[in-house]
PDB file of C-alpha atoms in Angstrom:
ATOM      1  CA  UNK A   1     123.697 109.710 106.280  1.00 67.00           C
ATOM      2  CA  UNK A   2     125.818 106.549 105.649  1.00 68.00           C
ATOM      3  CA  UNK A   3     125.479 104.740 102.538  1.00 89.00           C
ATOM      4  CA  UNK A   4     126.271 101.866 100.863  1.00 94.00           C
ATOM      5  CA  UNK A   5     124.323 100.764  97.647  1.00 95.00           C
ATOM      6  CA  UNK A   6     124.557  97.722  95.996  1.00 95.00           C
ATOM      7  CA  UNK A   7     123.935  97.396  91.796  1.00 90.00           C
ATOM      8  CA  UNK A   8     120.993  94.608  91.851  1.00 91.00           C
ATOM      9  CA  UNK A   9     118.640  93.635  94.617  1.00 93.00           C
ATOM     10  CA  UNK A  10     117.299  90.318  92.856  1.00 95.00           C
ATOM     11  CA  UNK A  11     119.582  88.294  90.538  1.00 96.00           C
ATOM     12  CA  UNK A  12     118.354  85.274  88.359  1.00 97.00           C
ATOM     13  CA  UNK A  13     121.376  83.990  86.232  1.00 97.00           C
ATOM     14  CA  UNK A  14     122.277  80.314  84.611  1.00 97.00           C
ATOM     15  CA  UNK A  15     125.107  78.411  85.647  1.00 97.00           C
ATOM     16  CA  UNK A  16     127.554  78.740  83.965  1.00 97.00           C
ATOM     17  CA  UNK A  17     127.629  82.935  83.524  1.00 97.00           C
ATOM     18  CA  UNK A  18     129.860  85.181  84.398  1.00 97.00           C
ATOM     19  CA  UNK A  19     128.089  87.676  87.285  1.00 97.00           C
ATOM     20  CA  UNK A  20     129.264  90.570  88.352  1.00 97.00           C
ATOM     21  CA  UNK A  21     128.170  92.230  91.865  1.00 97.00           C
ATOM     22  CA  UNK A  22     128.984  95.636  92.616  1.00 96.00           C
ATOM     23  CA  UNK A  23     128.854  97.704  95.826  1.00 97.00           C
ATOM     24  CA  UNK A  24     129.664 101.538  96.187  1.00 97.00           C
ATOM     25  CA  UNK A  25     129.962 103.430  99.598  1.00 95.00           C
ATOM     26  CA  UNK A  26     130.104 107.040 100.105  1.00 93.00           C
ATOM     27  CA  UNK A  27     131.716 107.285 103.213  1.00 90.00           C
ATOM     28  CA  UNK A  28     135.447 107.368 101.927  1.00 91.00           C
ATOM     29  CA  UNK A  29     135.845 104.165 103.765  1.00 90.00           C
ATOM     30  CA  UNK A  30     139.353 102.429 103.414  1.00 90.00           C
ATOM     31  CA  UNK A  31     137.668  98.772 104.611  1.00 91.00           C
ATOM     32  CA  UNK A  32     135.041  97.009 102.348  1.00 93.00           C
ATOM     33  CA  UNK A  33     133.876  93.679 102.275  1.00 94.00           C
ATOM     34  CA  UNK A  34     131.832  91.031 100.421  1.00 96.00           C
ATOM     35  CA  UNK A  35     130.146  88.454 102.565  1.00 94.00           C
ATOM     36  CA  UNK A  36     127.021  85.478 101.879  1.00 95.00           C
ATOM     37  CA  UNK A  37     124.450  84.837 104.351  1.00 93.00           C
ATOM     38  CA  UNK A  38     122.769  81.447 103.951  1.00 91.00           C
ATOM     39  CA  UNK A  39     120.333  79.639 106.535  1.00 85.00           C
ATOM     40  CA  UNK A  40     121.861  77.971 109.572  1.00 80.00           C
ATOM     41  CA  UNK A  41     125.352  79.511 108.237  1.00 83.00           C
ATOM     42  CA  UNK A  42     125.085  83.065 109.069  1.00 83.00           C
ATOM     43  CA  UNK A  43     127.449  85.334 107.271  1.00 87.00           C
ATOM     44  CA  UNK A  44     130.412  84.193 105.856  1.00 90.00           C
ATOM     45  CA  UNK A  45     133.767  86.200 104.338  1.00 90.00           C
ATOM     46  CA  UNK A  46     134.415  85.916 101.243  1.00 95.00           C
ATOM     47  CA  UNK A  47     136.658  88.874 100.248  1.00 94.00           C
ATOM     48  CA  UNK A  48     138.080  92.027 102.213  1.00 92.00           C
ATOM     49  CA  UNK A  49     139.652  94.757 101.006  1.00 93.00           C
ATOM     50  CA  UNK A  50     141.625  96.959 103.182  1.00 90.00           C
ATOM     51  CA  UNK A  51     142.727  99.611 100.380  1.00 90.00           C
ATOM     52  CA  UNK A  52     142.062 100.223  96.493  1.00 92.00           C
ATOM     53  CA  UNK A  53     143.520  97.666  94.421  1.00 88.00           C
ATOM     54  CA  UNK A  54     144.502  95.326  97.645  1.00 90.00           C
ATOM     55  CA  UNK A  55     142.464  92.585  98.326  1.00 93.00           C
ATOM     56  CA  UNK A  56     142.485  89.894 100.503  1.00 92.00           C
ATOM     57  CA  UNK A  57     140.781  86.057 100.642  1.00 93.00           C
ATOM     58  CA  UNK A  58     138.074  85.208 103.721  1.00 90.00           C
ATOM     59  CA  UNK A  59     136.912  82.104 104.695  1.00 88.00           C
ATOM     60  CA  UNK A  60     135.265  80.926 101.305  1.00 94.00           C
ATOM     61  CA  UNK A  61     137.303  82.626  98.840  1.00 96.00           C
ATOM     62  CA  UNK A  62     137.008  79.886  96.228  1.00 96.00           C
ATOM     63  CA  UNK A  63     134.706  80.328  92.692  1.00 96.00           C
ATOM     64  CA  UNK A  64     134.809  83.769  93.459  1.00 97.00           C
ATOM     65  CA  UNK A  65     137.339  86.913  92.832  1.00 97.00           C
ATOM     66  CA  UNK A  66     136.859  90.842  93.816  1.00 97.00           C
ATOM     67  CA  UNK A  67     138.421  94.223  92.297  1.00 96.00           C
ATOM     68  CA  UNK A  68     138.732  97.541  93.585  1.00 96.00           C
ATOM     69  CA  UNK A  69     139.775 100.261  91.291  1.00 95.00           C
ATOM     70  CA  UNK A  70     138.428 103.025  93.010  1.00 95.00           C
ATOM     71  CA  UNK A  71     138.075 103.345  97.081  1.00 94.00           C
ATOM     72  CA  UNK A  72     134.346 103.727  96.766  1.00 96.00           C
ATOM     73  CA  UNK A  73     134.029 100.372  94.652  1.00 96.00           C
ATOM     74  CA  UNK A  74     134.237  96.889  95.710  1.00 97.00           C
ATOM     75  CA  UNK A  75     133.049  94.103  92.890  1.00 97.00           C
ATOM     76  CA  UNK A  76     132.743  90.567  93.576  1.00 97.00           C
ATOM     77  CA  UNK A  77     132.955  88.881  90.285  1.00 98.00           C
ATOM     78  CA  UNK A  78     131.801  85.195  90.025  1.00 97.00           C
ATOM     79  CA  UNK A  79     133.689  84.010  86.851  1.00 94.00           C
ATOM     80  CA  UNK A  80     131.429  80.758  86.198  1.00 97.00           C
ATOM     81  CA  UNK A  81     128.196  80.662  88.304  1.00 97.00           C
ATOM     82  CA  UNK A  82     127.324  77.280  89.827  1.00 97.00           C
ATOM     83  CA  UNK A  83     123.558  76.652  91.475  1.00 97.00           C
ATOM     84  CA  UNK A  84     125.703  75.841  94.955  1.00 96.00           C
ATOM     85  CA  UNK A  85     126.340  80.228  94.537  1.00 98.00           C
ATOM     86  CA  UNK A  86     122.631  81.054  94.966  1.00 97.00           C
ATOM     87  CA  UNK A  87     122.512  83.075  97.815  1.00 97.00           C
ATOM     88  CA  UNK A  88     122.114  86.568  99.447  1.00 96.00           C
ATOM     89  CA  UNK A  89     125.118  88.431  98.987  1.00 97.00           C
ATOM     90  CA  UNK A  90     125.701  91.829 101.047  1.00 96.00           C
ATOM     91  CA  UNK A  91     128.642  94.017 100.681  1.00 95.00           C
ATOM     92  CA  UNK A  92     130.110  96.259 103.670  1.00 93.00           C
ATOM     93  CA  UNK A  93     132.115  99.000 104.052  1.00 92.00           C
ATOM     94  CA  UNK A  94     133.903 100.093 107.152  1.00 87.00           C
ATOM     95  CA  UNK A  95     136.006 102.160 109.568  1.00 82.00           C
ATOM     96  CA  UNK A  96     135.675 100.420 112.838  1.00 76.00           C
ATOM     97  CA  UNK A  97     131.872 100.262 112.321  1.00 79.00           C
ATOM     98  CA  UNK A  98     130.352  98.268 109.711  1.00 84.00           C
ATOM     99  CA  UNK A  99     127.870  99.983 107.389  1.00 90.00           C
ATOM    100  CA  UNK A 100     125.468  97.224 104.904  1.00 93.00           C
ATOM    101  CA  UNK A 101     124.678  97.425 101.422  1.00 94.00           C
ATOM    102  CA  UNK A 102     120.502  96.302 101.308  1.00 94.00           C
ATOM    103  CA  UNK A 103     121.809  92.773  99.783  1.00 95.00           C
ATOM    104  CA  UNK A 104     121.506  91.149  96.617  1.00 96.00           C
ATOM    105  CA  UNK A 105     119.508  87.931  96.161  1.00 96.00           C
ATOM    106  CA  UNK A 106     121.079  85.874  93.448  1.00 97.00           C
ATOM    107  CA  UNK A 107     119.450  82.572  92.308  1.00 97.00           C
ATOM    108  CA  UNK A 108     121.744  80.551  89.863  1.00 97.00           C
ATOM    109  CA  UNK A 109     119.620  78.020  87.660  1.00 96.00           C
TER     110      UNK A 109
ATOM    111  CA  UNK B   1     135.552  75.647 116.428  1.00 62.00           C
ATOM    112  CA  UNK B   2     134.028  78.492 114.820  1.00 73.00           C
ATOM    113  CA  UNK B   3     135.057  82.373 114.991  1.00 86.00           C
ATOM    114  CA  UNK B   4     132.672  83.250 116.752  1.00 91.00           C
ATOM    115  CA  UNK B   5     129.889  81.342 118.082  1.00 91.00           C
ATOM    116  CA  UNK B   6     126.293  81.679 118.943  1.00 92.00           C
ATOM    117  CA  UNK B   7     123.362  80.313 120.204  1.00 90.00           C
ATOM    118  CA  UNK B   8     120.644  79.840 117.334  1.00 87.00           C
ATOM    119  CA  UNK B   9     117.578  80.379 119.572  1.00 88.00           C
ATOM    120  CA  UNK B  10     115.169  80.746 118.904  1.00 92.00           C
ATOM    121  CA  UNK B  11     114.259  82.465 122.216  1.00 95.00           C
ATOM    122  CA  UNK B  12     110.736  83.015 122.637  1.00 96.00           C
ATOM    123  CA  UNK B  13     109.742  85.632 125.275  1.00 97.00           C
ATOM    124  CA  UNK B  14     106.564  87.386 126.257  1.00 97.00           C
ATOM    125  CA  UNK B  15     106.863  91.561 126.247  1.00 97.00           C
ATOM    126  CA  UNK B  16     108.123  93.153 128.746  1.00 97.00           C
ATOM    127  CA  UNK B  17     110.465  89.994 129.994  1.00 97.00           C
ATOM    128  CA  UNK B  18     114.291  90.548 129.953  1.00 97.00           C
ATOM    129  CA  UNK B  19     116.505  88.516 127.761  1.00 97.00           C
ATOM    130  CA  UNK B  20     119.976  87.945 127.546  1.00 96.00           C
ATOM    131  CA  UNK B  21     121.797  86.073 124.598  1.00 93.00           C
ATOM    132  CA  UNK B  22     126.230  85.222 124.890  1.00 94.00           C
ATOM    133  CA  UNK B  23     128.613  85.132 122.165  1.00 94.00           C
ATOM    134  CA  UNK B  24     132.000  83.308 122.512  1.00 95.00           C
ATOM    135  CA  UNK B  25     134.518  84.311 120.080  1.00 94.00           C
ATOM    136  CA  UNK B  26     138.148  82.222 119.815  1.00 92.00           C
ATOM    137  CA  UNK B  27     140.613  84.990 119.021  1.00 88.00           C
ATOM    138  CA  UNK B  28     142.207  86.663 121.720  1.00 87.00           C
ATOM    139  CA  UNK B  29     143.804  89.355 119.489  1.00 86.00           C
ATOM    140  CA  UNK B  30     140.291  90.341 118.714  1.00 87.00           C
ATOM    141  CA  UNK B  31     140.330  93.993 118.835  1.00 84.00           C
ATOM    142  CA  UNK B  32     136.672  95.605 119.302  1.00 90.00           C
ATOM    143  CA  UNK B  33     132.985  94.033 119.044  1.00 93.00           C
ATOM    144  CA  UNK B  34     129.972  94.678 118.250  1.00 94.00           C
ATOM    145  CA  UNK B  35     126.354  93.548 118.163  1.00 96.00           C
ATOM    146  CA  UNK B  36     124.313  93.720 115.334  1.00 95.00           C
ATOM    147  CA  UNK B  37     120.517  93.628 114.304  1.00 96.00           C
ATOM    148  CA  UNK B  38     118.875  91.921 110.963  1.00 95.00           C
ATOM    149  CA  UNK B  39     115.041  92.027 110.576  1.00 94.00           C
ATOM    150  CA  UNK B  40     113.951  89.180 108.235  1.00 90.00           C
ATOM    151  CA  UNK B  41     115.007  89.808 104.464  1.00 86.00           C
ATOM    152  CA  UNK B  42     116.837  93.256 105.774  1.00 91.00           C
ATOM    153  CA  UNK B  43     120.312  93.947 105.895  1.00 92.00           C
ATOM    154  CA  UNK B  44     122.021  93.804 109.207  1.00 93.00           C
ATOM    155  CA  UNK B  45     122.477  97.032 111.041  1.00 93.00           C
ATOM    156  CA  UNK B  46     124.424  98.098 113.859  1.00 92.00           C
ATOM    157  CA  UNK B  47     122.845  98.091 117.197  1.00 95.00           C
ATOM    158  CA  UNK B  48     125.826  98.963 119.858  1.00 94.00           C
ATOM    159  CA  UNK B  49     129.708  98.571 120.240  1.00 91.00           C
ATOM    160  CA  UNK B  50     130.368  96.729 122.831  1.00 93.00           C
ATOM    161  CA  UNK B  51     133.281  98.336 125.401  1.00 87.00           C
ATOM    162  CA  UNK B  52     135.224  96.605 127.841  1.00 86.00           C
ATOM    163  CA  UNK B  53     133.823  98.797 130.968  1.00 87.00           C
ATOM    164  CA  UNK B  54     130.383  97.261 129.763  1.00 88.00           C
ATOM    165  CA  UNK B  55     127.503  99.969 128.148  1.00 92.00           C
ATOM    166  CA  UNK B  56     124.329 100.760 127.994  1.00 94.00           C
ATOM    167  CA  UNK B  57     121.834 102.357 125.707  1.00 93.00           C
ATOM    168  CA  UNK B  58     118.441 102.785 126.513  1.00 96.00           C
ATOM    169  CA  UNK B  59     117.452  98.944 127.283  1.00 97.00           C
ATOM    170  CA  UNK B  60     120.284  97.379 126.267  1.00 97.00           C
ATOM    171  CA  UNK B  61     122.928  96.637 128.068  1.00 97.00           C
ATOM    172  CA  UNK B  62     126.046  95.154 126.230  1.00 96.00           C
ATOM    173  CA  UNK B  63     129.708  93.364 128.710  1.00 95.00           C
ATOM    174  CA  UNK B  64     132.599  92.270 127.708  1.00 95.00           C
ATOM    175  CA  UNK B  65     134.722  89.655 129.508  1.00 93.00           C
ATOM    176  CA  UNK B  66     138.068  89.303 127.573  1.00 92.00           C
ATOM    177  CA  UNK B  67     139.615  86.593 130.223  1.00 92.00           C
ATOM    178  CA  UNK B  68     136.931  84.398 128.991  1.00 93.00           C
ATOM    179  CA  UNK B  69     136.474  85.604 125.637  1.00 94.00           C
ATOM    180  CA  UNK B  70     132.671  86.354 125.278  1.00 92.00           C
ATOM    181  CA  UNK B  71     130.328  89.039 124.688  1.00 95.00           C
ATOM    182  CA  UNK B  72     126.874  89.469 125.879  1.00 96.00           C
ATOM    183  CA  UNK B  73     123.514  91.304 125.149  1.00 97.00           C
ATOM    184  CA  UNK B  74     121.226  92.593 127.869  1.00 97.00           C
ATOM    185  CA  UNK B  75     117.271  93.080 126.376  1.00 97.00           C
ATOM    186  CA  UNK B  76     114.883  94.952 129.860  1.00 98.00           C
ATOM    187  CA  UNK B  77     111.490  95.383 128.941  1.00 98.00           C
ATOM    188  CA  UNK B  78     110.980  93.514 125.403  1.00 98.00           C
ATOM    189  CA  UNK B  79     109.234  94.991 123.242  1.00 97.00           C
ATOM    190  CA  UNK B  80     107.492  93.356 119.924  1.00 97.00           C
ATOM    191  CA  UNK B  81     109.502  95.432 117.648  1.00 97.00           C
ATOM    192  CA  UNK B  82     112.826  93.521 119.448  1.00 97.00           C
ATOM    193  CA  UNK B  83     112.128  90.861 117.605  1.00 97.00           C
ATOM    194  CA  UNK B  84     114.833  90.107 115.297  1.00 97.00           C
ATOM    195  CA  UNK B  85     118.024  88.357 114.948  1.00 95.00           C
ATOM    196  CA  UNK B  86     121.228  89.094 116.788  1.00 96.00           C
ATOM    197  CA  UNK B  87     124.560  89.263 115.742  1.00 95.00           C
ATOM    198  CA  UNK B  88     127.445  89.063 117.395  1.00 94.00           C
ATOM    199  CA  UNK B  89     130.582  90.689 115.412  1.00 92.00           C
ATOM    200  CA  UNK B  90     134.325  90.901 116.084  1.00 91.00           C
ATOM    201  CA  UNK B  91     136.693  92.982 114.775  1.00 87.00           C
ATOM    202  CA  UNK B  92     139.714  90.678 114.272  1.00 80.00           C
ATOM    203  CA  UNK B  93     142.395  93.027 113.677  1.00 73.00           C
ATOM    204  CA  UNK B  94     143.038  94.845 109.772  1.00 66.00           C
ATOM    205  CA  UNK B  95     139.220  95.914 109.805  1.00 69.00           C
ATOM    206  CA  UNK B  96     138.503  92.227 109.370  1.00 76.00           C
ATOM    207  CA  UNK B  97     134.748  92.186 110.676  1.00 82.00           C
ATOM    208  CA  UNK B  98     133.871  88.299 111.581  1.00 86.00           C
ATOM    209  CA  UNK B  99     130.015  87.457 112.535  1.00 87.00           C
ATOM    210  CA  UNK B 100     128.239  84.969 114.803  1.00 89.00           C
ATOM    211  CA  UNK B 101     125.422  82.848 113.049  1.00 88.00           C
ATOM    212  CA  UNK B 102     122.750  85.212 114.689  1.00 91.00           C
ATOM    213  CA  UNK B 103     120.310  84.370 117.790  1.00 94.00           C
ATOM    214  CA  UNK B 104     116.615  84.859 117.124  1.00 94.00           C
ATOM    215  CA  UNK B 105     114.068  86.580 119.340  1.00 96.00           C
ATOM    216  CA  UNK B 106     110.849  86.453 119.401  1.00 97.00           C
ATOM    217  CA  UNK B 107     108.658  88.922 121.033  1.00 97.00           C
ATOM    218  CA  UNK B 108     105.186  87.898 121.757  1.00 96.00           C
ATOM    219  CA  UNK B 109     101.783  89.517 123.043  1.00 95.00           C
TER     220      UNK B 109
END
């Protein structure tokens, strides 16, 4: 069975901090991807990578960067949290089909 | 214009009605589709691919019309446990996975 785990379901940080997010599929995927889901906005792109250490910006790119040292891995890094960041972050990995992470919740104060 | 745009909804439909939601996507290089599901505070998961000869699983029925660049989602027979929201996704080319807003159904009694 498919599966892609992400480090932290719920995430309370202060603005400010840096947070890391990290996602980890076992499907030997080549695609993964970091995307936010907000109300009314649906889910946007904010990084994809396409191969380890390649990465490439989506549509909201900015206050946030992404690293992939190993093909499995995928972090989102968000150097200096702002409040305007709190939102439910999911991760995906993929080969033609898309395969979710269960999400992480993260509330900047 | 958006990616890929859908009707919010919410559509509100009594069981055992049939409902049909559309997607309109804008890029004509778009290379395969799909339509998701997300259950509230879940992580969406795949429901079909959607081919260009049109398909069909079960009660859902899933077309394609490139010419005019949408995508729609057949629902016989509603059942409660359909309720959820619908996403319409679009494989832009590079693995580059780009989602509709969602349209939400609700099943009722």
């Amino acid at each position: 069975d498919v599966k892609v785990t992400q480090s932290s379901r719920y995430l309370v940080k202060r603005t400010g901090e840096k947070v890391f997010l990290e996602c980890v599929q076992d499907m030997d995927h080549e695609n993964m991807f970091w995307y936010r889901q907000d109300p009314g906005l649906g889910l946007r792109l904010i990084y994809f990578s396409y191969d380890v250490k390649m990465k490439e910006k989506g549509d909201i790119p900015e206050g946030y960067s992404v690293s992939r040292e190993k093909k499995e891995r995928f972090s989102l890094i968000l150097e200096s949290a702002s409040t305007n960041q709190t939102s439910m972050y999911l991760c995906a990995s993929s080969q033609g089909l898309g395969f979710f992470g269960p999400g992480t919740r993260l509330t900047v104060l | 214009r958006k990616e890929v745009e859908q009707d919010p909804g919410p559509f509100n439909v009594p069981e055992g009605a049939t409902v049909a939601f559309n997607c309109t996507y804008s890029n004509s290089a778009s290379q395969s589709f799909f339509w998701y599901r997300q259950d509230c505070r879940k992580e969406p998961k795949l429901l079909m691919s959607v081919y260009s000869s049109g398909n069909e699983d079960g009660r859902f029925t899933a077309q394609l019309n490139r010419a005019s660049q949408y995508i729609s989602l057949l629902i016989r027979d509603s059942k409660l446990s359909d309720s959820a929201t619908y996403l319409c996704v679009v494989n832009e080319g590079f693995q580059k996975l780009v989602f509709g807003t969602g349209t939400r159904l609700l099943v009722s009694p």
